Amino acid sequence: MIWRRKPMKDLTIGVENMTCASCVARVEDALEAVPGVEGAEVNLAAEKAVVHFKGDPDFEAVSRALDKAGYPVATEEVVLEVGEMTCATCVGRVEDALRDVPGVVDVSVNLAGEVAHVTIVPGEVTAQELARIATEYGYPTKVISGGNQTSIADRKAEQAHKLLNQIVLATVLAAPVVLFEMGGHIFPPLREWGYRVIGEFNINVIEFILTTIVMAGPGRSFYTKGFPLLFKGKPDMNSLVALGTTAAYLFSIISTFAPGLLPAGTANVYFEAAVVIVVLILFGHWMEARAKGRTGAAIQRLMELAPSTARVERDGDVVEIPTEEVRVGDVVHLRPGEKVPVDGEVLTGDSWVDESMITGEPVPVEKTPGATVTAGTVNGQGMLTFRAIRVGADTTLSQIVKLV
């Protein structure tokens, strides 16, 4: 059976660079301005957006709109090993087959290496689905790398670790600046000692060097993100941080190296203000990354409720296949104690199913022919066979994950 593209009304995408409610509003405005879009729902914690289209989704238009707004679509690369390609025509067929899959952004197939590099929108399609589609077109394919849909928590943990390193570096560099400037106000003898032993100009130069390193190193992202959005007329929190710290930094530079340009008595340095803002905002981002990591972990635990394999009837035999390969209409066999792989309607058997992980109800529910079973629930002591009615992203469990 050759896979055919199915009509789709919604497009779920990951969105980068969102840091606050204002970012969410800008993303929603950008998405709703795309022709054919009926509405959009943006989730800051999950860094995702669900775009509702009147017809088939136009990913390219959505991607262009978000790029222009400064919030690019999150993508990842999947690497596939594609066999039995013999000529450029085969390459074209594989590229066309994969490019037509909803959620695929770009495809590049290498004939000599028998490798396909596919850029996808996480959550819209999996590496296993791409491999299956290419195989159905006559080119046996297997996944080499990529397509991990349960890496939200790991990705945020890595981001939090990186931010923590930046905080430590920024704090170490900022400490002398803050200690002397603020400490000098609290304990004037400290300032007098510094001016006498090191010299006021030398102290200002040292503060300039330390502040420059903090802004160009740990705080660099504020300026690379904030100023472009400011120039586009759509400033965000990064723009505010960039403006405030840059103003303090530039005024302090003038006060240090060209004080004659300023009115008498106004040549003061504010390097400590710049570094304190950078450190505190980095700390806030670190806390945000940790919170999002916990959200990702919750999503991961939800996704792990569904089993990775299912036992289905194929050509008169019962075979075990990956859950992603179960199709609507397949007859699934469920043994005692097994998790239900997909949503379905019971055909034969009698059992009690624990649905507490979905409904919260602690008492198992009896399942007889005609009853429905839900992916992620646990079968009791009986044997069941059921017909799959919702699979993949259409199952109740997948819809819960999408809402989370």
PDB file of C-alpha atoms in Angstrom, residues 17-20 22-23 26 68-71 215 219-248 250 274 277-278 281 285:
ATOM      1  CA  ASN A  17      12.997  32.736  21.206  1.00  0.00           C
ATOM      2  CA  MET A  18       9.755  33.153  23.206  1.00  0.00           C
ATOM      3  CA  THR A  19      10.452  34.476  26.704  1.00  0.00           C
ATOM      4  CA  CYS A  20       7.286  36.218  27.930  1.00  0.00           C
ATOM      5  CA  SER A  22       4.362  39.632  24.953  1.00  0.00           C
ATOM      6  CA  CYS A  23       6.274  37.160  22.804  1.00  0.00           C
ATOM      7  CA  ARG A  26       3.436  38.646  18.834  1.00  0.00           C
ATOM      8  CA  LYS A  68      10.071  37.815   9.958  1.00  0.00           C
ATOM      9  CA  ALA A  69       8.657  38.291  13.464  1.00  0.00           C
ATOM     10  CA  GLY A  70      11.901  37.036  15.023  1.00  0.00           C
ATOM     11  CA  TYR A  71      10.544  33.740  16.351  1.00  0.00           C
ATOM     12  CA  MET A 215      28.131  41.539  27.911  1.00  0.00           C
ATOM     13  CA  GLY A 219      25.011  38.221  27.976  1.00  0.00           C
ATOM     14  CA  ARG A 220      25.573  38.092  24.234  1.00  0.00           C
ATOM     15  CA  SER A 221      22.193  36.539  23.437  1.00  0.00           C
ATOM     16  CA  PHE A 222      20.361  39.598  24.790  1.00  0.00           C
ATOM     17  CA  TYR A 223      21.918  41.760  22.088  1.00  0.00           C
ATOM     18  CA  THR A 224      21.803  39.283  19.190  1.00  0.00           C
ATOM     19  CA  LYS A 225      18.071  38.757  19.819  1.00  0.00           C
ATOM     20  CA  GLY A 226      17.000  42.084  21.287  1.00  0.00           C
ATOM     21  CA  PHE A 227      18.411  44.592  18.803  1.00  0.00           C
ATOM     22  CA  PRO A 228      17.127  42.831  15.624  1.00  0.00           C
ATOM     23  CA  LEU A 229      13.603  42.787  17.086  1.00  0.00           C
ATOM     24  CA  LEU A 230      13.959  46.423  18.128  1.00  0.00           C
ATOM     25  CA  PHE A 231      14.995  47.430  14.604  1.00  0.00           C
ATOM     26  CA  LYS A 232      11.965  45.566  13.247  1.00  0.00           C
ATOM     27  CA  GLY A 233       9.716  47.621  15.500  1.00  0.00           C
ATOM     28  CA  LYS A 234       8.764  44.618  17.645  1.00  0.00           C
ATOM     29  CA  PRO A 235      10.864  44.935  20.833  1.00  0.00           C
ATOM     30  CA  ASP A 236      10.674  42.240  23.489  1.00  0.00           C
ATOM     31  CA  MET A 237      12.230  41.694  26.895  1.00  0.00           C
ATOM     32  CA  ASN A 238      15.644  41.076  25.323  1.00  0.00           C
ATOM     33  CA  SER A 239      15.355  44.465  23.626  1.00  0.00           C
ATOM     34  CA  LEU A 240      14.719  46.155  26.976  1.00  0.00           C
ATOM     35  CA  VAL A 241      17.701  44.427  28.578  1.00  0.00           C
ATOM     36  CA  ALA A 242      19.898  45.297  25.604  1.00  0.00           C
ATOM     37  CA  LEU A 243      18.849  48.959  25.634  1.00  0.00           C
ATOM     38  CA  GLY A 244      19.257  49.414  29.378  1.00  0.00           C
ATOM     39  CA  THR A 245      22.626  47.731  29.708  1.00  0.00           C
ATOM     40  CA  THR A 246      23.995  49.315  26.537  1.00  0.00           C
ATOM     41  CA  ALA A 247      22.989  52.805  27.723  1.00  0.00           C
ATOM     42  CA  ALA A 248      24.753  52.280  31.060  1.00  0.00           C
ATOM     43  CA  LEU A 250      28.193  53.506  26.701  1.00  0.00           C
ATOM     44  CA  ALA A 274      24.957  46.666  33.359  1.00  0.00           C
ATOM     45  CA  ILE A 277      21.050  43.323  35.035  1.00  0.00           C
ATOM     46  CA  VAL A 278      22.735  40.671  32.878  1.00  0.00           C
ATOM     47  CA  ILE A 281      18.088  38.163  33.825  1.00  0.00           C
ATOM     48  CA  HIS A 285      16.156  32.435  32.270  1.00  0.00           C
TER      49      HIS A 285
END
